[in-house]
Amino acid sequence: MLNEIEIPEELIQKLRSAKSILFFTGAGISAESGIDTFRGKGGLWNKMSAQELASFDGFMKNPNLVWEWYQYRRKIISETEPNAGHKTIAEFEKHFNQVTVVTQNVDNLHKRAGSTNILELHGNIERNFCLKCKAFYDVEKFIDANEVPKCEKCGGMIRPDVVWFGEMLPKGIFEEAERIAINADICFIVGTSAVVYPAAYIPLSAKEAGATLVEINIELTNISDQVDFSILGKSGEVLPKIFSFLGL
Ligand SMILES: NC(=O)c1ccc[n+]([C@@H]2O[C@H](COP(=O)([O-])OP(=O)(O)OC[C@H]3O[C@@H](n4cnc5c(N)ncnc54)[C@H](O)[C@@H]3O)[C@@H](O)[C@H]2O)c1
């Protein structure tokens, strides 16, 4: 399969002179690790209700169901490993001055792959916090809880530290991501349907400020007609191939 993916020589030239590289990633980069995406082929939202399981109203209506769903997802994620896509992005960090990952993912796989410069727009499933006093808890703390646990400090309800539909992004993160975007020479858009806002503004801001946009996805998306290079293929195959062409 690897041989069939065409990498434009012009992209490699641009990468060689790039000072600041941004990887804007979504659920698709973790698909090859065995974590379902939300949309696209086989996406979770074809089977489950986003409103019921990923919204504050859904949580208040049926907290234990939502808690159980997140415990289930955590278990799946904890049994997965970063794939070649995550690992290649971590490699980029070793060879270029400024490499930032702005991810919509909550699975922590970029960090586990070795990336250090990561902005998590939608939180991290490996954390919880208290609705009432906002105390944070590591996932391990309530790992065996089958029902919504109570905060040890104030007795409030504990929820996963992920951004649900209709919620604000963590304070300051979006602004920081925008700052990186407008300074990027190249912005890779990897494994995202680019329909979740405000996250999807990030590559658009990069483009407006003059960055080259490179999309890597198994299918065309909402943003495909705005990018400079669209490479169709699995990120776990395309990214290593691009990196190997750099000959670093
Ligand atoms: N792993 C995770 O942390 C995870 C998983 C599911 C959803 N989410 C959340 O859901 C929201 C959904 O938005 P999204 O755009 O990230 O995901 P999405 O589910 O809307 O879209 C996934 C995209 O990935 C593409 N894709 C699938 N397999 C691929 C592969 N092997 N290589 C390259 N591309 C591939 C699909 O074609 C699709 O365009 C995000 O906010 C994210 O927080 C996170």
Short mmCIF file of C-alpha atoms and ligand atoms in Angstrom, two decimals:
data_model
loop_
_atom_site.label_atom_id
_atom_site.label_comp_id
_atom_site.label_asym_id
_atom_site.label_seq_id
_atom_site.Cartn_x
_atom_site.Cartn_y
_atom_site.Cartn_z
CA MET A 1 0.00 0.00 0.00
CA LEU A 2 2.81 2.37 1.03
CA ASN A 3 4.14 2.58 -2.54
CA GLU A 4 0.83 3.76 -3.94
CA ILE A 5 0.75 6.99 -1.93
CA GLU A 6 2.16 9.88 -3.93
CA ILE A 7 3.96 12.59 -2.00
CA PRO A 8 4.38 15.82 -4.01
CA GLU A 9 8.02 16.89 -4.35
CA GLU A 10 6.91 20.51 -3.85
CA LEU A 11 5.65 19.61 -0.37
CA ILE A 12 8.99 18.05 0.56
CA GLN A 13 10.79 21.21 -0.62
CA LYS A 14 8.49 23.39 1.47
CA LEU A 15 9.04 21.17 4.51
CA ARG A 16 12.81 21.43 4.16
CA SER A 17 12.66 25.19 4.60
CA ALA A 18 9.82 25.25 7.16
CA LYS A 19 10.54 26.77 10.56
CA SER A 20 7.22 26.24 12.24
CA ILE A 21 5.05 23.18 11.65
CA LEU A 22 1.60 22.65 13.05
CA PHE A 23 -0.18 19.31 13.16
CA PHE A 24 -3.91 19.75 13.62
CA THR A 25 -5.23 16.29 14.39
CA GLY A 26 -8.55 14.55 14.89
CA ALA A 27 -10.00 11.16 15.67
CA GLY A 28 -8.77 9.67 12.36
CA ILE A 29 -5.14 9.67 13.48
CA SER A 30 -6.06 7.25 16.26
CA ALA A 31 -8.24 5.01 14.07
CA GLU A 32 -5.29 2.74 13.24
CA SER A 33 -4.69 2.32 16.98
CA GLY A 34 -8.18 0.81 17.21
CA ILE A 35 -10.12 3.81 18.54
CA ASP A 36 -13.35 4.50 16.66
CA THR A 37 -13.84 7.90 15.05
CA PHE A 38 -17.10 9.81 15.55
CA ARG A 39 -17.83 10.49 11.89
CA GLY A 40 -16.73 9.01 8.58
CA LYS A 41 -16.90 5.32 7.74
CA GLY A 42 -17.64 3.20 10.83
CA GLY A 43 -17.95 6.36 12.99
CA LEU A 44 -19.47 6.03 16.47
CA TRP A 45 -22.18 8.63 15.92
CA ASN A 46 -23.74 6.36 13.30
CA LYS A 47 -24.47 3.97 16.19
CA MET A 48 -24.77 6.09 19.37
CA SER A 49 -26.48 9.34 20.29
CA ALA A 50 -24.06 12.25 20.66
CA GLN A 51 -26.68 14.28 22.48
CA GLU A 52 -27.22 11.57 25.10
CA LEU A 53 -23.57 10.66 25.72
CA ALA A 54 -21.58 13.77 24.97
CA SER A 55 -23.52 16.74 26.28
CA PHE A 56 -23.98 18.31 29.70
CA ASP A 57 -27.77 17.87 29.46
CA GLY A 58 -27.28 14.19 28.64
CA PHE A 59 -25.01 13.83 31.69
CA MET A 60 -27.48 15.54 34.03
CA LYS A 61 -30.33 13.43 32.66
CA ASN A 62 -28.54 10.13 33.08
CA PRO A 63 -25.17 10.62 34.83
CA ASN A 64 -24.47 6.94 35.41
CA LEU A 65 -25.06 6.00 31.78
CA VAL A 66 -22.65 8.72 30.60
CA TRP A 67 -20.11 7.78 33.29
CA GLU A 68 -20.31 4.12 32.26
CA TRP A 69 -19.78 5.06 28.60
CA TYR A 70 -16.64 7.03 29.47
CA GLN A 71 -15.30 4.26 31.68
CA TYR A 72 -15.84 1.90 28.76
CA ARG A 73 -14.01 4.23 26.34
CA ARG A 74 -11.17 4.69 28.82
CA LYS A 75 -10.73 0.95 29.04
CA ILE A 76 -10.52 0.67 25.25
CA ILE A 77 -8.08 3.57 25.03
CA SER A 78 -5.88 2.22 27.81
CA GLU A 79 -5.48 -1.00 25.83
CA THR A 80 -4.33 0.81 22.68
CA GLU A 81 -0.90 2.00 21.59
CA PRO A 82 0.16 5.05 19.56
CA ASN A 83 0.51 4.15 15.89
CA ALA A 84 3.03 5.12 13.20
CA GLY A 85 1.17 8.41 12.61
CA HIS A 86 1.52 9.61 16.21
CA LYS A 87 5.12 8.37 16.34
CA THR A 88 6.11 10.18 13.14
CA ILE A 89 4.74 13.45 14.47
CA ALA A 90 6.85 12.95 17.59
CA GLU A 91 9.86 12.39 15.29
CA PHE A 92 9.21 15.72 13.55
CA GLU A 93 9.61 17.41 16.92
CA LYS A 94 13.17 16.08 17.17
CA HIS A 95 14.21 17.50 13.79
CA PHE A 96 12.43 20.85 13.45
CA ASN A 97 12.62 23.89 15.70
CA GLN A 98 8.96 24.52 16.24
CA VAL A 99 6.52 21.66 16.04
CA THR A 100 3.17 21.88 17.76
CA VAL A 101 0.33 19.40 17.90
CA VAL A 102 -3.11 20.94 18.25
CA THR A 103 -5.40 18.01 18.78
CA GLN A 104 -9.13 17.52 19.08
CA ASN A 105 -8.46 14.07 20.50
CA VAL A 106 -8.87 13.21 24.15
CA ASP A 107 -7.02 9.88 24.05
CA ASN A 108 -3.54 11.06 25.16
CA LEU A 109 -1.87 9.05 22.37
CA HIS A 110 0.24 11.97 21.09
CA LYS A 111 1.84 12.27 24.51
CA ARG A 112 2.33 8.54 24.81
CA ALA A 113 4.02 8.61 21.36
CA GLY A 114 6.56 11.14 22.62
CA SER A 115 5.24 14.53 21.47
CA THR A 116 5.76 17.16 24.14
CA ASN A 117 4.32 20.29 22.56
CA ILE A 118 0.61 19.49 22.59
CA LEU A 119 -2.48 21.65 22.92
CA GLU A 120 -5.57 19.60 23.76
CA LEU A 121 -8.59 21.53 22.54
CA HIS A 122 -11.17 19.09 23.86
CA GLY A 123 -9.61 17.95 27.12
CA ASN A 124 -8.22 14.58 28.08
CA ILE A 125 -10.21 11.45 28.88
CA GLU A 126 -7.55 10.42 31.41
CA ARG A 127 -8.68 13.18 33.76
CA ASN A 128 -11.85 13.95 35.72
CA PHE A 129 -13.00 16.99 37.60
CA CYS A 130 -15.61 17.93 40.16
CA LEU A 131 -18.61 19.85 38.85
CA LYS A 132 -18.90 21.79 42.08
CA CYS A 133 -15.39 22.71 43.31
CA LYS A 134 -13.50 22.01 40.02
CA ALA A 135 -10.90 19.79 41.74
CA PHE A 136 -9.09 17.60 39.21
CA TYR A 137 -8.58 13.85 39.59
CA ASP A 138 -6.41 11.47 37.64
CA VAL A 139 -8.25 8.69 35.86
CA GLU A 140 -6.71 6.08 38.19
CA LYS A 141 -8.52 7.51 41.19
CA PHE A 142 -11.97 6.28 40.14
CA ILE A 143 -10.89 3.57 37.73
CA ASP A 144 -13.20 0.94 39.27
CA ALA A 145 -16.23 3.19 39.80
CA ASN A 146 -19.29 1.90 37.95
CA GLU A 147 -21.33 4.96 38.92
CA VAL A 148 -20.57 8.67 39.05
CA PRO A 149 -18.19 9.13 42.01
CA LYS A 150 -18.42 11.93 44.57
CA CYS A 151 -15.67 14.50 45.08
CA GLU A 152 -13.54 13.77 48.13
CA LYS A 153 -13.31 17.46 48.94
CA CYS A 154 -16.88 18.71 48.54
CA GLY A 155 -19.11 15.75 47.65
CA GLY A 156 -19.86 17.18 44.17
CA MET A 157 -20.40 15.01 41.09
CA ILE A 158 -17.31 13.93 39.18
CA ARG A 159 -17.29 14.15 35.38
CA PRO A 160 -14.73 13.40 32.66
CA ASP A 161 -12.50 16.34 31.67
CA VAL A 162 -13.60 16.37 28.06
CA VAL A 163 -15.38 19.11 26.15
CA TRP A 164 -18.94 18.09 25.34
CA PHE A 165 -21.14 19.44 22.55
CA GLY A 166 -22.16 23.01 23.30
CA GLU A 167 -19.41 23.57 25.90
CA MET A 168 -16.64 26.15 25.87
CA LEU A 169 -13.05 25.05 25.19
CA PRO A 170 -10.61 25.11 28.14
CA LYS A 171 -9.65 28.71 28.91
CA GLY A 172 -6.79 30.12 26.84
CA ILE A 173 -6.15 26.96 24.78
CA PHE A 174 -7.91 28.12 21.63
CA GLU A 175 -6.15 31.49 21.75
CA GLU A 176 -2.79 29.77 22.11
CA ALA A 177 -3.61 27.43 19.21
CA GLU A 178 -4.55 30.43 17.06
CA ARG A 179 -1.27 32.12 17.91
CA ILE A 180 0.63 29.01 16.78
CA ALA A 181 -1.54 28.75 13.65
CA ILE A 182 -0.86 32.26 12.41
CA ASN A 183 2.88 31.71 12.83
CA ALA A 184 2.96 28.31 11.13
CA ASP A 185 4.68 27.80 7.78
CA ILE A 186 2.99 24.46 7.22
CA CYS A 187 -0.19 23.15 8.78
CA PHE A 188 -1.00 19.45 8.46
CA ILE A 189 -4.68 18.58 8.92
CA VAL A 190 -4.69 14.94 9.88
CA GLY A 191 -7.68 12.61 10.33
CA THR A 192 -10.33 15.20 11.02
CA SER A 193 -13.66 15.81 9.37
CA ALA A 194 -13.06 19.52 10.16
CA VAL A 195 -16.69 20.13 11.06
CA VAL A 196 -16.36 20.69 14.82
CA TYR A 197 -16.08 24.41 15.62
CA PRO A 198 -14.36 26.43 16.92
CA ALA A 199 -11.54 23.84 16.50
CA ALA A 200 -11.90 23.85 12.71
CA TYR A 201 -11.03 27.56 12.61
CA ILE A 202 -7.41 26.68 13.46
CA PRO A 203 -6.29 25.51 9.98
CA LEU A 204 -8.32 28.31 8.42
CA SER A 205 -6.47 30.87 10.54
CA ALA A 206 -3.17 29.29 9.48
CA LYS A 207 -4.15 29.56 5.82
CA GLU A 208 -5.28 33.16 6.16
CA ALA A 209 -1.89 34.02 7.63
CA GLY A 210 -0.11 32.38 4.70
CA ALA A 211 0.61 28.80 5.80
CA THR A 212 0.64 25.91 3.37
CA LEU A 213 -2.20 23.50 4.23
CA VAL A 214 -1.70 19.76 3.81
CA GLU A 215 -4.60 17.42 4.42
CA ILE A 216 -4.11 13.75 5.20
CA ASN A 217 -7.32 11.75 5.32
CA ILE A 218 -8.79 8.57 3.91
CA GLU A 219 -11.55 10.61 2.28
CA LEU A 220 -12.24 14.17 1.16
CA THR A 221 -13.66 16.48 3.82
CA ASN A 222 -15.22 19.89 4.32
CA ILE A 223 -11.83 21.53 4.14
CA SER A 224 -10.39 19.64 1.13
CA ASP A 225 -11.16 22.39 -1.37
CA GLN A 226 -9.18 24.91 0.69
CA VAL A 227 -5.94 22.98 1.11
CA ASP A 228 -2.76 23.19 -0.97
CA PHE A 229 -2.09 19.45 -0.87
CA SER A 230 -4.62 16.73 -0.22
CA ILE A 231 -3.12 13.30 0.33
CA LEU A 232 -5.61 10.48 0.45
CA GLY A 233 -4.48 7.61 2.63
CA LYS A 234 -4.14 6.40 6.21
CA SER A 235 -2.16 8.78 8.39
CA GLY A 236 -0.16 5.85 9.78
CA GLU A 237 1.13 5.25 6.25
CA VAL A 238 1.25 8.76 4.75
CA LEU A 239 3.11 10.50 7.60
CA PRO A 240 6.01 7.99 7.77
CA LYS A 241 6.32 8.19 4.00
CA ILE A 242 6.55 12.00 4.04
CA PHE A 243 9.11 11.82 6.84
CA SER A 244 11.21 9.25 5.00
CA PHE A 245 11.33 11.51 1.91
CA LEU A 246 12.97 14.20 4.05
CA GLY A 247 15.95 11.89 4.52
CA LEU A 248 16.65 13.08 8.05
N1 LIG B 1 -9.41 9.32 19.67
C1 LIG B 1 -10.10 10.31 20.23
O1 LIG B 1 -9.64 10.99 21.15
C2 LIG B 1 -11.46 10.63 19.67
C3 LIG B 1 -12.22 9.65 19.04
C4 LIG B 1 -13.47 10.00 18.55
C5 LIG B 1 -13.91 11.32 18.66
N2 LIG B 1 -13.15 12.25 19.29
C6 LIG B 1 -13.67 13.62 19.41
O2 LIG B 1 -14.67 13.80 18.44
C7 LIG B 1 -14.63 15.03 17.76
C8 LIG B 1 -14.73 14.65 16.29
O3 LIG B 1 -14.04 15.41 15.36
P1 LIG B 1 -12.84 14.81 14.50
O4 LIG B 1 -12.78 15.63 13.26
O5 LIG B 1 -11.66 14.67 15.36
O6 LIG B 1 -13.24 13.33 14.13
P2 LIG B 1 -14.39 12.79 13.21
O7 LIG B 1 -14.81 11.47 13.79
O8 LIG B 1 -15.43 13.81 12.93
O9 LIG B 1 -13.65 12.50 11.80
C9 LIG B 1 -12.65 11.53 11.68
C10 LIG B 1 -11.95 11.75 10.36
O10 LIG B 1 -10.85 10.87 10.30
C11 LIG B 1 -10.79 10.29 9.00
N3 LIG B 1 -10.05 9.04 9.14
C12 LIG B 1 -10.49 7.83 9.56
N4 LIG B 1 -9.49 6.94 9.60
C13 LIG B 1 -8.37 7.59 9.17
C14 LIG B 1 -7.00 7.22 9.00
N5 LIG B 1 -6.58 5.98 9.27
N6 LIG B 1 -6.12 8.14 8.55
C15 LIG B 1 -6.53 9.41 8.28
N7 LIG B 1 -7.83 9.83 8.43
C16 LIG B 1 -8.72 8.93 8.87
C17 LIG B 1 -12.23 10.18 8.57
O11 LIG B 1 -12.34 10.10 7.16
C18 LIG B 1 -12.83 11.47 9.14
O12 LIG B 1 -12.70 12.54 8.23
C19 LIG B 1 -13.36 15.67 18.19
O13 LIG B 1 -13.73 16.79 18.87
C20 LIG B 1 -12.70 14.70 19.18
O14 LIG B 1 -12.58 15.35 20.44
C21 LIG B 1 -11.92 11.93 19.80
#
